Coordinates of C-alpha atoms in Angstrom, one line a residue:
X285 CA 73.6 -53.1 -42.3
X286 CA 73.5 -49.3 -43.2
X287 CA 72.2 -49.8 -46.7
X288 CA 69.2 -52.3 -44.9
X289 CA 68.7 -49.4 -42.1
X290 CA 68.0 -47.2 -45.2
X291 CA 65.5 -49.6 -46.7
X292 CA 64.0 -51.7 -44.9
X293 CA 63.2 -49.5 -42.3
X294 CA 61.7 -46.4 -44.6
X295 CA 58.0 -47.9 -43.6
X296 CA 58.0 -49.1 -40.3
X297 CA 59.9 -45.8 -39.3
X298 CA 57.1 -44.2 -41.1
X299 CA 54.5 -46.2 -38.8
X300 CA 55.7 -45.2 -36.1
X301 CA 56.3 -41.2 -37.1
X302 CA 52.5 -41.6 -38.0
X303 CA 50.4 -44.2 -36.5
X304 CA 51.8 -44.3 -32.7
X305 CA 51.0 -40.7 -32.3
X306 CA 47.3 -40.8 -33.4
X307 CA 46.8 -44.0 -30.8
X308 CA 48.4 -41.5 -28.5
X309 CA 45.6 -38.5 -28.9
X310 CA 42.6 -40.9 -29.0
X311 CA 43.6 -42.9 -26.3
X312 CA 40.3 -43.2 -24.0
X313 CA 38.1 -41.1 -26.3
X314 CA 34.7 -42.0 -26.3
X315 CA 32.6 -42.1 -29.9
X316 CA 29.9 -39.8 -28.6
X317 CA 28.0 -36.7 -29.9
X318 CA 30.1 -33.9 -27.6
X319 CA 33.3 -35.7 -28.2
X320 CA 32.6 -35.6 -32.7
X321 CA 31.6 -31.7 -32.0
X322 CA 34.5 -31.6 -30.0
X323 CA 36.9 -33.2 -32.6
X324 CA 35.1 -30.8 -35.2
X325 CA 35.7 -27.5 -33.7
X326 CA 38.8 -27.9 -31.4
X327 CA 40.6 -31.3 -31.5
X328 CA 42.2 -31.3 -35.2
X329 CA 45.6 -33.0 -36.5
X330 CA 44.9 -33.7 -40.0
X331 CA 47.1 -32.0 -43.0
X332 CA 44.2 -29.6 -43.4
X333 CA 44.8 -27.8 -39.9
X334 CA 48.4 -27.6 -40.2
X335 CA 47.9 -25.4 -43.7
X336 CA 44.9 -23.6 -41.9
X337 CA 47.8 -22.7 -38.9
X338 CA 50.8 -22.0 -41.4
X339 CA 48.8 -19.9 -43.5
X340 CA 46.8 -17.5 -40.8
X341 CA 49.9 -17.4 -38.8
X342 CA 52.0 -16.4 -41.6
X343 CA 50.4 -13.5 -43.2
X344 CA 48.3 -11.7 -39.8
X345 CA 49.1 -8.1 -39.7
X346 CA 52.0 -7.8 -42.2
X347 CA 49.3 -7.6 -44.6
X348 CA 48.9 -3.9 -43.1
X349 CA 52.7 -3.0 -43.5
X350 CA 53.4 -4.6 -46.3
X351 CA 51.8 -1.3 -48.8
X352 CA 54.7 1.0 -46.2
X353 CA 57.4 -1.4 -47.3
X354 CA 56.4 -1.2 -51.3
X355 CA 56.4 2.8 -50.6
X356 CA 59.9 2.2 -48.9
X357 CA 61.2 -0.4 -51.7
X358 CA 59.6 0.2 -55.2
X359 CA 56.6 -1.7 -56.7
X360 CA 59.5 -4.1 -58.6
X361 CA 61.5 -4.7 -55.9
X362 CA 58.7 -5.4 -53.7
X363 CA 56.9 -8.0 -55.6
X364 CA 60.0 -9.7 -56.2
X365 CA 61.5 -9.9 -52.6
X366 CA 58.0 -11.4 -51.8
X367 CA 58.4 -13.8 -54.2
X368 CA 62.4 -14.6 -53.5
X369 CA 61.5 -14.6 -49.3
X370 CA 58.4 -16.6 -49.7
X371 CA 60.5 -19.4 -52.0
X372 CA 63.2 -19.1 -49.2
X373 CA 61.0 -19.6 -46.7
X374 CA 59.1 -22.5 -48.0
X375 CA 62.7 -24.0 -48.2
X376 CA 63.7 -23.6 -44.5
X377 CA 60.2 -24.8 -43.1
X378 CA 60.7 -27.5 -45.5
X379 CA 64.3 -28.5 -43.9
X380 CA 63.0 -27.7 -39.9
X381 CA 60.3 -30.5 -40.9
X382 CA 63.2 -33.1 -41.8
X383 CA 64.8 -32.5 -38.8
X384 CA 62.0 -32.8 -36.5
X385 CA 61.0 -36.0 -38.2
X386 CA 64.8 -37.3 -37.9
X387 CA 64.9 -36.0 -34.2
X388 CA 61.8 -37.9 -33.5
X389 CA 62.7 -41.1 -35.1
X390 CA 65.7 -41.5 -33.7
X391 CA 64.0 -40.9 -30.1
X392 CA 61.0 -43.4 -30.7
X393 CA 63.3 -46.5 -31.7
X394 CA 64.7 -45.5 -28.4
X395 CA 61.2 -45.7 -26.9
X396 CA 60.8 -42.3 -25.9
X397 CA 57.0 -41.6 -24.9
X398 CA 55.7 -37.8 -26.2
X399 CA 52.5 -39.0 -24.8
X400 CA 52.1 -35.8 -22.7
X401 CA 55.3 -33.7 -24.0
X402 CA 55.2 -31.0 -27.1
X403 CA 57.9 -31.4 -29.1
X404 CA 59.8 -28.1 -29.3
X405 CA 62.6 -26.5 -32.1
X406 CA 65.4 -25.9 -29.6
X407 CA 64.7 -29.8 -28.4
X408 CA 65.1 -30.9 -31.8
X409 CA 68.8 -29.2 -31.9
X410 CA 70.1 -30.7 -28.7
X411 CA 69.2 -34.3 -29.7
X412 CA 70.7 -33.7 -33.2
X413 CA 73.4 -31.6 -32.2
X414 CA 74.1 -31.0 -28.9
X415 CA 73.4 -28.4 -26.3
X416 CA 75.6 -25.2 -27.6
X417 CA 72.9 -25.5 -30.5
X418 CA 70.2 -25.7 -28.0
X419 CA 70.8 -22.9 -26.3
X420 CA 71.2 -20.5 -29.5
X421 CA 68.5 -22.0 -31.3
X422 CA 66.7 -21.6 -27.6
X423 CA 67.7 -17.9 -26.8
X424 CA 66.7 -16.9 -30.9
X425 CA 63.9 -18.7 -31.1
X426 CA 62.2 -17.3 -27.7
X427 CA 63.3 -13.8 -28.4
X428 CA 62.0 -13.5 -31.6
X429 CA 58.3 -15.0 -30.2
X430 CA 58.5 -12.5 -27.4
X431 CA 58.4 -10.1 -29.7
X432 CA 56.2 -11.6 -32.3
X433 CA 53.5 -11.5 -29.1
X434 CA 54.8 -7.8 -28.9
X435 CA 54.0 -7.0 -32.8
X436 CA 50.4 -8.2 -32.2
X437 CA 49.5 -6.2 -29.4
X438 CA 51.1 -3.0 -31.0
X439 CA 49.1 -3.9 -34.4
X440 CA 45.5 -4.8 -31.9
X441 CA 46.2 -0.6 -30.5
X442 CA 46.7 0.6 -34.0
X443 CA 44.0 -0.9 -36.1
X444 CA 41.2 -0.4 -33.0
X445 CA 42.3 3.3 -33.0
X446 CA 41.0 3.5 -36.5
X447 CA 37.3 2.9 -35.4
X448 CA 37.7 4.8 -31.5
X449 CA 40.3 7.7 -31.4
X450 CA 38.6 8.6 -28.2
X451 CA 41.1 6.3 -26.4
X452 CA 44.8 7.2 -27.2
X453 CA 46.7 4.0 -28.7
X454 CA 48.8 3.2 -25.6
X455 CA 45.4 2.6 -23.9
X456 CA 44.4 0.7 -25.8
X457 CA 47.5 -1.8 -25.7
X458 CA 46.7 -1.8 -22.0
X459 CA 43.1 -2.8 -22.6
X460 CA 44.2 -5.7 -25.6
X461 CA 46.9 -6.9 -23.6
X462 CA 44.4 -8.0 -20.9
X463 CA 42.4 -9.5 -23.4
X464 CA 45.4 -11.3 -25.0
X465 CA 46.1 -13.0 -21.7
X466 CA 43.0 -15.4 -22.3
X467 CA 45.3 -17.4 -24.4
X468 CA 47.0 -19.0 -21.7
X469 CA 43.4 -21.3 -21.8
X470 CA 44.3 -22.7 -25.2
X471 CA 46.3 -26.0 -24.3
X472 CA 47.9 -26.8 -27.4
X473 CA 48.0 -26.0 -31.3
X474 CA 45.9 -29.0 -31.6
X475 CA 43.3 -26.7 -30.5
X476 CA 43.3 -24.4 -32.5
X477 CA 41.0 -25.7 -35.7
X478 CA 38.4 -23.5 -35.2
X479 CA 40.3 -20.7 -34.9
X480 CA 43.2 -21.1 -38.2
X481 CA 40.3 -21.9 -40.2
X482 CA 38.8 -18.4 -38.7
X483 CA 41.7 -16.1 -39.0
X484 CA 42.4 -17.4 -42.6
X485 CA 38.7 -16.5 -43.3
X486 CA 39.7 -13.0 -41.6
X487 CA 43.1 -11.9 -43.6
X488 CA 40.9 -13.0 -47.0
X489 CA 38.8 -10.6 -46.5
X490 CA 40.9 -8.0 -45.0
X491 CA 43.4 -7.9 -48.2
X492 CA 40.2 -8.2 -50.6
X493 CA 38.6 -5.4 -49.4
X494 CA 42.5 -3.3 -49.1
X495 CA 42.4 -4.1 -52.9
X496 CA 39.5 -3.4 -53.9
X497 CA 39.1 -0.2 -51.7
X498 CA 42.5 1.2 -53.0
X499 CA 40.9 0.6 -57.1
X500 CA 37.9 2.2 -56.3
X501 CA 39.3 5.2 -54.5
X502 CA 41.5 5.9 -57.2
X503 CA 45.3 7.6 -57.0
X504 CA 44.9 10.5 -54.6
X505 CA 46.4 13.6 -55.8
X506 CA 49.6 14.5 -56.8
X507 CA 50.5 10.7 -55.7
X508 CA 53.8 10.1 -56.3
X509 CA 55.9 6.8 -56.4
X510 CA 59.4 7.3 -55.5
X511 CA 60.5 4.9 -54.2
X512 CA 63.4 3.2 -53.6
X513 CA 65.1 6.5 -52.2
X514 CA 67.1 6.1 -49.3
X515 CA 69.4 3.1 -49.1
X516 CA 67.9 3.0 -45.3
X517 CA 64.1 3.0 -46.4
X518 CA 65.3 -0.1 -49.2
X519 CA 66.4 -2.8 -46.7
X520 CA 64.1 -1.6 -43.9
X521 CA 61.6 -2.7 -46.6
X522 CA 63.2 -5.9 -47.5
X523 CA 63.5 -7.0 -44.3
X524 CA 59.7 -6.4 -43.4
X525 CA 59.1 -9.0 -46.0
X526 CA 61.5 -11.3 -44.6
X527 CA 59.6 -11.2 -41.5
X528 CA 56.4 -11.7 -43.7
X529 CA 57.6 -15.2 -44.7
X530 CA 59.2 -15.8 -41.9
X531 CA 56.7 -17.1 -39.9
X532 CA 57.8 -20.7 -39.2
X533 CA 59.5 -20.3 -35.7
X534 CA 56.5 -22.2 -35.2
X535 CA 57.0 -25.2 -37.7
X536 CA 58.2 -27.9 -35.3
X537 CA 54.7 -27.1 -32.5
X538 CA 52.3 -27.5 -35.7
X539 CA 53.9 -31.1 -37.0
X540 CA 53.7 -32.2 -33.5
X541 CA 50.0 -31.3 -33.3
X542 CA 49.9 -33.3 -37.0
X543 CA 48.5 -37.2 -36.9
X544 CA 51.3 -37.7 -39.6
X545 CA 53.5 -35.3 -39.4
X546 CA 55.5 -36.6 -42.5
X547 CA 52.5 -34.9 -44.3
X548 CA 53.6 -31.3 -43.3
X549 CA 56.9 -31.6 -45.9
X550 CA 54.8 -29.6 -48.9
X551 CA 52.2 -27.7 -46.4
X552 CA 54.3 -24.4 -45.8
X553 CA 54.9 -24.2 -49.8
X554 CA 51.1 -24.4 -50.8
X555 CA 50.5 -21.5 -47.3
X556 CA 53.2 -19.5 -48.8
X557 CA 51.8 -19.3 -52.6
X558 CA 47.5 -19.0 -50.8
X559 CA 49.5 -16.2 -48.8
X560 CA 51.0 -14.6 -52.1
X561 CA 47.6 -14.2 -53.4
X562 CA 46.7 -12.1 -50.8
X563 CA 49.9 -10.1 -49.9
X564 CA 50.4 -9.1 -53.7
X565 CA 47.2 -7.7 -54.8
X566 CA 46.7 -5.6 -51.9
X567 CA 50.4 -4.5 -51.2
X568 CA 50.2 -3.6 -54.8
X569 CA 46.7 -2.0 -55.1
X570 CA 47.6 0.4 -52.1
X571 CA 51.1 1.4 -53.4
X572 CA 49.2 2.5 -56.4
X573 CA 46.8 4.6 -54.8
X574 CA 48.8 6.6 -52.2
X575 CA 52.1 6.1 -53.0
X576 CA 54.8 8.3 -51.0
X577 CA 52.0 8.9 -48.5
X578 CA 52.5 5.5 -47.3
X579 CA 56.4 6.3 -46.2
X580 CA 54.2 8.1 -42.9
X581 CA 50.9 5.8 -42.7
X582 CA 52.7 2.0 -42.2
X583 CA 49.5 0.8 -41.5
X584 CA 47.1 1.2 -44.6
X585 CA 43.6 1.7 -42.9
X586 CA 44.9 5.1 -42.3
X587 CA 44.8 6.1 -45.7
X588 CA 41.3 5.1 -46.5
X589 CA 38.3 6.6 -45.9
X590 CA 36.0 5.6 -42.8
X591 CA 33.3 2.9 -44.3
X592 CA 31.1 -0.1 -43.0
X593 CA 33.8 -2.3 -44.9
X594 CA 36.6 -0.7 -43.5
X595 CA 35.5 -1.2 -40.3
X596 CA 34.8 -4.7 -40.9
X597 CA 38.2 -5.4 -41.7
X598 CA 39.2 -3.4 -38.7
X599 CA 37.3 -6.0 -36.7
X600 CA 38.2 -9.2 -38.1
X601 CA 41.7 -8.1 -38.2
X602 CA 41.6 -7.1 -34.7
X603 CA 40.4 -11.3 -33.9
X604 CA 42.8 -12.2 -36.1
X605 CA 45.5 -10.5 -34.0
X606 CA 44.1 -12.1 -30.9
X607 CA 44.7 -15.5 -32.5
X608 CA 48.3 -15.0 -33.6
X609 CA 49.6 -13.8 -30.3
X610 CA 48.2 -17.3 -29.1
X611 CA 50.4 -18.4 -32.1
X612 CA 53.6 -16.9 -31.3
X613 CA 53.0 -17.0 -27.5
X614 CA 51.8 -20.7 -27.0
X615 CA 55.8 -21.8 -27.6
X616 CA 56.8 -20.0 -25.1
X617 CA 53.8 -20.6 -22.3
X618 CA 55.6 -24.3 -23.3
X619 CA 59.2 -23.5 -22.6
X620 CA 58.0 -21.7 -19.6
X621 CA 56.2 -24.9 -18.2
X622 CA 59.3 -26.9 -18.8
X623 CA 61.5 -24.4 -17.0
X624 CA 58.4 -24.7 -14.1
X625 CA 58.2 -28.6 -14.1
X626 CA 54.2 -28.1 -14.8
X627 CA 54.3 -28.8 -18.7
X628 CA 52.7 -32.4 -18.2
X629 CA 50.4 -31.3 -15.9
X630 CA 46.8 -32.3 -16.6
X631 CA 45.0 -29.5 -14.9
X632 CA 44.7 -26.6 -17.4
X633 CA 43.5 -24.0 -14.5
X634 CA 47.3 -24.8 -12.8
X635 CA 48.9 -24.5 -16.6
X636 CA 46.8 -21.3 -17.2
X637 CA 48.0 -19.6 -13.7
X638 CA 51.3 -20.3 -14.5
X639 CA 51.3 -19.1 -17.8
X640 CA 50.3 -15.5 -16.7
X641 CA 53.8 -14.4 -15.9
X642 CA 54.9 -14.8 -19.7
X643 CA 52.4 -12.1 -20.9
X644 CA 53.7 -9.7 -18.6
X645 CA 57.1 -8.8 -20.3
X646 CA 55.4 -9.0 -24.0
X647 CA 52.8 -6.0 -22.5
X648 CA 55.6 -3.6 -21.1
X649 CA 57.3 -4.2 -24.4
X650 CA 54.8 -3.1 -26.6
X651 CA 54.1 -0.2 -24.4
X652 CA 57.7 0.9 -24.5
X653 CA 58.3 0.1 -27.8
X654 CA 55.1 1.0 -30.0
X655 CA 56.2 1.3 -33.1
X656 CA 54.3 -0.5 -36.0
X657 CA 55.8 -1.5 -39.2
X658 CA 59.7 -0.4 -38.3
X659 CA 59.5 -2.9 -35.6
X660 CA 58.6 -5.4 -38.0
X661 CA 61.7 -4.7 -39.8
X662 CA 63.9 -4.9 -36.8
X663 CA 62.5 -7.9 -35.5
X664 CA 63.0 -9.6 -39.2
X665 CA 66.8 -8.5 -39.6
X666 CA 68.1 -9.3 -35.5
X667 CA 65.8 -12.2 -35.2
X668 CA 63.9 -13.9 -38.2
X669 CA 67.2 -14.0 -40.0
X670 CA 68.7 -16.7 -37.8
X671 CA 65.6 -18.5 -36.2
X672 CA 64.2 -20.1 -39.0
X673 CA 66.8 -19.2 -41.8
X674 CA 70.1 -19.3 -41.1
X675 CA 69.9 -21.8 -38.0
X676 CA 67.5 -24.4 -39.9
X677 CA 70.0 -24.1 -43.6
X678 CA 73.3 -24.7 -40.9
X679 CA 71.7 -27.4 -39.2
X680 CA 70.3 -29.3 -41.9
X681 CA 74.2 -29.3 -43.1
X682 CA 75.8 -29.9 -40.2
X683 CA 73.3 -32.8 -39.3
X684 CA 74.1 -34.6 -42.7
X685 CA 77.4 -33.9 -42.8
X686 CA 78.7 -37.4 -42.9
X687 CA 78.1 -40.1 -45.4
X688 CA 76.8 -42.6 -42.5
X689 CA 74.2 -39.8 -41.8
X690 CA 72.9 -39.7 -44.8
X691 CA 72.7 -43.0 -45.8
X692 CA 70.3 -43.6 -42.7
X693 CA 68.5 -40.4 -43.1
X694 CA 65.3 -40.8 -42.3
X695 CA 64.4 -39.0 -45.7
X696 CA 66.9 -38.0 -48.5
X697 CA 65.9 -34.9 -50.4
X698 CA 64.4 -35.0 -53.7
X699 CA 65.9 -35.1 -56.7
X700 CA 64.5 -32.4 -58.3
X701 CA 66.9 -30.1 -56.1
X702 CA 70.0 -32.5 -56.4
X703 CA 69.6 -34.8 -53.7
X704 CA 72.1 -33.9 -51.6
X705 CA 74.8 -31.7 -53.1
X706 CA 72.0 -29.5 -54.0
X707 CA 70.6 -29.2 -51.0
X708 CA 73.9 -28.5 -49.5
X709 CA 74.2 -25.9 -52.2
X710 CA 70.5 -24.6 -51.7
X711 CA 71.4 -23.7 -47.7
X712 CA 74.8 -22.8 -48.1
X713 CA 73.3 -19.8 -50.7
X714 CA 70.4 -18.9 -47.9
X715 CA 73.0 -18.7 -45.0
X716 CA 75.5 -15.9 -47.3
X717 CA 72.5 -14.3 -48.3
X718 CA 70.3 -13.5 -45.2
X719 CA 73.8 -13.4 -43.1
X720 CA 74.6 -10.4 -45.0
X721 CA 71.6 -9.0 -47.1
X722 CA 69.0 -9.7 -44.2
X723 CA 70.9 -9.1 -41.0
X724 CA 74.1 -7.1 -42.2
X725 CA 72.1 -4.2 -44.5
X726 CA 68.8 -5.1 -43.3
X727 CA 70.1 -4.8 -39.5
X728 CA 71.8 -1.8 -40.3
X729 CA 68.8 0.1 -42.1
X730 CA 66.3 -0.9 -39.7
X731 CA 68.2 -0.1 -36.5
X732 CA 68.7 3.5 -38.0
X733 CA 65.0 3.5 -39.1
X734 CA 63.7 2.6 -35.6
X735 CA 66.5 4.2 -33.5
X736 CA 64.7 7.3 -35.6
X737 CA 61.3 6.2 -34.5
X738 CA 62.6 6.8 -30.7
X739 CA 64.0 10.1 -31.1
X740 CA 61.1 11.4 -32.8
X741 CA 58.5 9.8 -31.0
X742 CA 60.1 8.9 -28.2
X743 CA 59.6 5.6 -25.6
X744 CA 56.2 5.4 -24.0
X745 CA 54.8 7.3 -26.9
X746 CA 51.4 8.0 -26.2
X747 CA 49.8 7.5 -29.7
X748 CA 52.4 6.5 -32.6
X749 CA 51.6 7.9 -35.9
X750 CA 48.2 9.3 -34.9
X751 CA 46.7 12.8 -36.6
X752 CA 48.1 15.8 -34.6
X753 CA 45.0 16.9 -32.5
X754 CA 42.7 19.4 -34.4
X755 CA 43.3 23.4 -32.9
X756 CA 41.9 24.7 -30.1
X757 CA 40.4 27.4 -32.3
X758 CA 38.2 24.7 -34.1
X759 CA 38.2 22.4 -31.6
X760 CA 36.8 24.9 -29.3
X761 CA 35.1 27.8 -30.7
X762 CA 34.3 31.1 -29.0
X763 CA 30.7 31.8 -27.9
X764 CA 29.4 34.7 -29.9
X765 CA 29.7 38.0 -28.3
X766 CA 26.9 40.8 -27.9
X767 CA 26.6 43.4 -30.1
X768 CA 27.5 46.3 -27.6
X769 CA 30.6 44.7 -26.4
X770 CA 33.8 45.2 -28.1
X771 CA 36.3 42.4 -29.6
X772 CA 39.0 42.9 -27.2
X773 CA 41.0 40.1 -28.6
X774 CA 41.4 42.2 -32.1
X775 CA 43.8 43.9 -32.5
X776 CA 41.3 46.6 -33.8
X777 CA 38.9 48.4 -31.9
X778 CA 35.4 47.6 -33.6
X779 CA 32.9 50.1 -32.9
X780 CA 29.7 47.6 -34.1
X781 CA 26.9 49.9 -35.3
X782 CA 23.5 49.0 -33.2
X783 CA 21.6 49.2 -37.0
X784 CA 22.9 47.4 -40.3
X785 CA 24.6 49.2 -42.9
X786 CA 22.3 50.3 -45.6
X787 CA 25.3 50.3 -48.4
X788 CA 25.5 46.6 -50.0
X789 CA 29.2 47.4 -49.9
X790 CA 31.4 44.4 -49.1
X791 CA 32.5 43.5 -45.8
X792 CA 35.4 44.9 -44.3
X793 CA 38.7 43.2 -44.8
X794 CA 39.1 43.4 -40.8
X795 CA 35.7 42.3 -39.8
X796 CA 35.4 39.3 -42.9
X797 CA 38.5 37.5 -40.9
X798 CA 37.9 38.7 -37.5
X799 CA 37.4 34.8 -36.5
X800 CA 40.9 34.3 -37.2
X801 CA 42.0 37.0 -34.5
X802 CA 39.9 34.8 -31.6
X803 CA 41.5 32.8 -28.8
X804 CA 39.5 31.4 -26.1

């Protein structure tokens, strides 16, 4: 019976993975001009919308930090702990897909009706393993999209500050955070076509024009690459870039939003090496140019000069931003709506209102805690490390623990990795590694990096990392004074004669830096 479960069934489980979802979504749609243009701009599914979502939510404003963790790490040891995370974290998203499609198999031959329900990570746990993994995966996963929505806001303050320094950063968070809140009107990550295919557009250029800015400016003098010095700075690095390629926690929303989610197996992998060809030109590029500098500028428009381009990328970066904080905080308007009882309501006014109070926490947060780039790095080591590495590796195993399991496992690994003793050895590897190179040294360095950040900046900061204000001197210069009035503020007393000197003789040491000697 198990051997004929494992056959027989493959396709008509595949049917109904597929086919019963996409009857679900056009259910009542009528073929008319509005609805295509709909269907074009807001209402995807296909394999093409999940790599446009995986791939603009997985590189947003890391591309900024990651030039501050090469400074921190080394050019080696950054371009190959891009490379090792983004491999790891292909894997992961690869083995949170297999679940989800086990966890919704099993609940369709049961009948189970997702008609109106979003399919969420920590649901996937309890039906596959119980509640004690729901509630960790639960408490992880929500933490860790809190403060994703926190990262974006504190990036939206920073990059906008680059173009108008006449508002301080912290205002600024105020003013994105209101405009942040307009997410709670996007229903669904099926709505979001438009805007992956957007912010992909956006990071493209932003990490094009980083490159090719940095090549064309040139290595700025005395530049000087260090790095790795400080055992702190290494894995405060490191972990930033496992927070780069860590950006699955939203794996399980996107397949739901898929027509076939059995498509999505290979989608994170191709995202992850588009992403590469981004993040390693331009985190390279900018290392070369500024070097150490970089150690106090962890976002790279600080270091080049004002331009039309520059401020392009500003901009689009700034969108950009705006659409991964509906990323990162969609999961958790759904979890809220659960917890509410208003998650299959139809009204999207009544789901809107009630998604306002999520926002609020994620603003405070980013107000208290502005820090960009070290937060990165903290967020990656306490958070990223068991969301979608450690949790997704132990579950896989624990879920196919037994031979019956397998055997009527919806899909079997491929071969290329070993079937299933490879796989088992794949996550076993991932769970040693990030337990103690991510969060053991990488908690370690970045608590101590940002535990710095607070008792140098402070909470509350008022503008993190900005240019200390020029002097009142320059900023303010005295009005000249008359000729018959004396410079009281010298410490000389000038006796200005009412006609020029008729000597060409140079100017007096005391009156050729007499400006020095002014306060106003």
């Amino acid at each position: 019976m198990a051997s004929n479960t494992n056959g027989s069934e493959d396709k008509p489980v595949e049917t109904v993975v597929g086919g019963r979802y996409m009857e679900m979504e056009q259910d009542g749609e009528v073929n008319t001009v509005k609805s295509r243009l709909s269907g074009f701009l807001w209402h995807g599914g296909s394999a093409y919308d999940a790599w446009f979502s995986c791939a603009s939510n997985q590189v947003a404003q890391v591309l900024l930090t990651l030039p501050y963790s090469f400074s921190q790490l080394g050019m080696t040891s950054g371009i190959l702990f891009q490379l090792f995370y983004g491999l790891l974290g292909s894997w992961t998203a690869y083995l949170i897909s297999i679940l989800y499609l086990e966890y919704r198999t099993r609940k369709e031959r049961e009948k189970v009706d997702f008609r109106n329900h979003v399919i969420q990570w920590f649901e996937v746990l309890d039906g596959l393993l119980g509640k004690h993994w729901r509630n960790v995966g639960l408490a992880f996963n929500c933490t860790f999209l809190l403060f994703g929505s926190v990262i974006q806001l504190i990036a939206c303050a920073s990059n906008i500050y680059y173009i108008n320094d006449k508002l301080d950063k912290r205002t600024w968070t105020y003013i994105f955070g209101a405009c942040c809140a307009t997410t709670v009107f996007i229903p669904s990550f099926h709505n979001y076509r438009i805007w992956s295919f957007l912010g992909l557009v956006m990071t493209t250029y932003t990490a094009w024009y980083l490159t090719v800015a940095s090549l064309l400016h040139g290595q700025m003098e005395g530049v000087k690459h260090s790095g790795p010095t400080k055992m702190v700075l290494y894995f405060t690095g490191a972990t930033n870039i496992l927070y780069t390629f860590g950006g699955h926690a939203v794996t399980v929303e996107i397949m739901h939003a898929m027509w076939r989610p059995q498509k999505f197996k290979a989608i994170y992998l191709l995202a992850t090496l588009y992403v590469l060809t981004l993040t390693l030109p331009s985190a390279v590029s900018v290392y070369w140019a500024f070097g150490d500098a970089l150690l106090t500028h962890s976002n790279a428009f600080a270091l080049l000069p004002r331009t039309a381009f520059r401020d392009m990328a500003v901009v689009l970066m700034l969108i950009h931003q705006f659409i991964t904080f509906g990323f990162a905080c969609t999961p958790l308007y759904f979890v809220w709506e659960k917890l509410i009882g208003l998650h299959d309501c139809r009204s999207l006014c009544k789901r809107a209102a009630a998604r306002l109070p999520v926002v609020i926490p994620i603003w405070f947060l980013a107000i208290i805690f502005p820090f960009f780039g070290p937060i990165n790095s903290a967020v990656g080591a306490l958070l990223v490390s068991f969301t979608v590495y450690i949790i997704p590796a132990l579950a896989h195993m624990v879920t196919f623990r037994s031979a019956q399991a397998r055997e009527n496992a919806v899909e079997a690994p491929p071969k290329f990795v070993g079937r299933w003793v490879g796989t088992f050895i794949i996550n076993a590897f991932i769970v040693g590694w990030v337990l103690v190179v991510g969060f053991g040294f990488g908690g370690w360095a970045s608590m101590t990096n940002f535990i710095h950040q607070i008792d140098t900046f402070g909470l509350f900061t008022k503008c993190y990392q900005c240019p200390p204000p020029p002097s009142p001197v320059l900023a303010n210069p005295p009005a000249p004074l008359p000729s018959n009035v004396h410079n009281l503020t010298s410490p000389f007393i000038i006796s200005p004669s009412p006609t020029p000197a008729p000597s060409p003789a140079p100017m007096p040491f005391f009156l050729r830096h007499r400006h020095h000697h002014h306060r106003p």
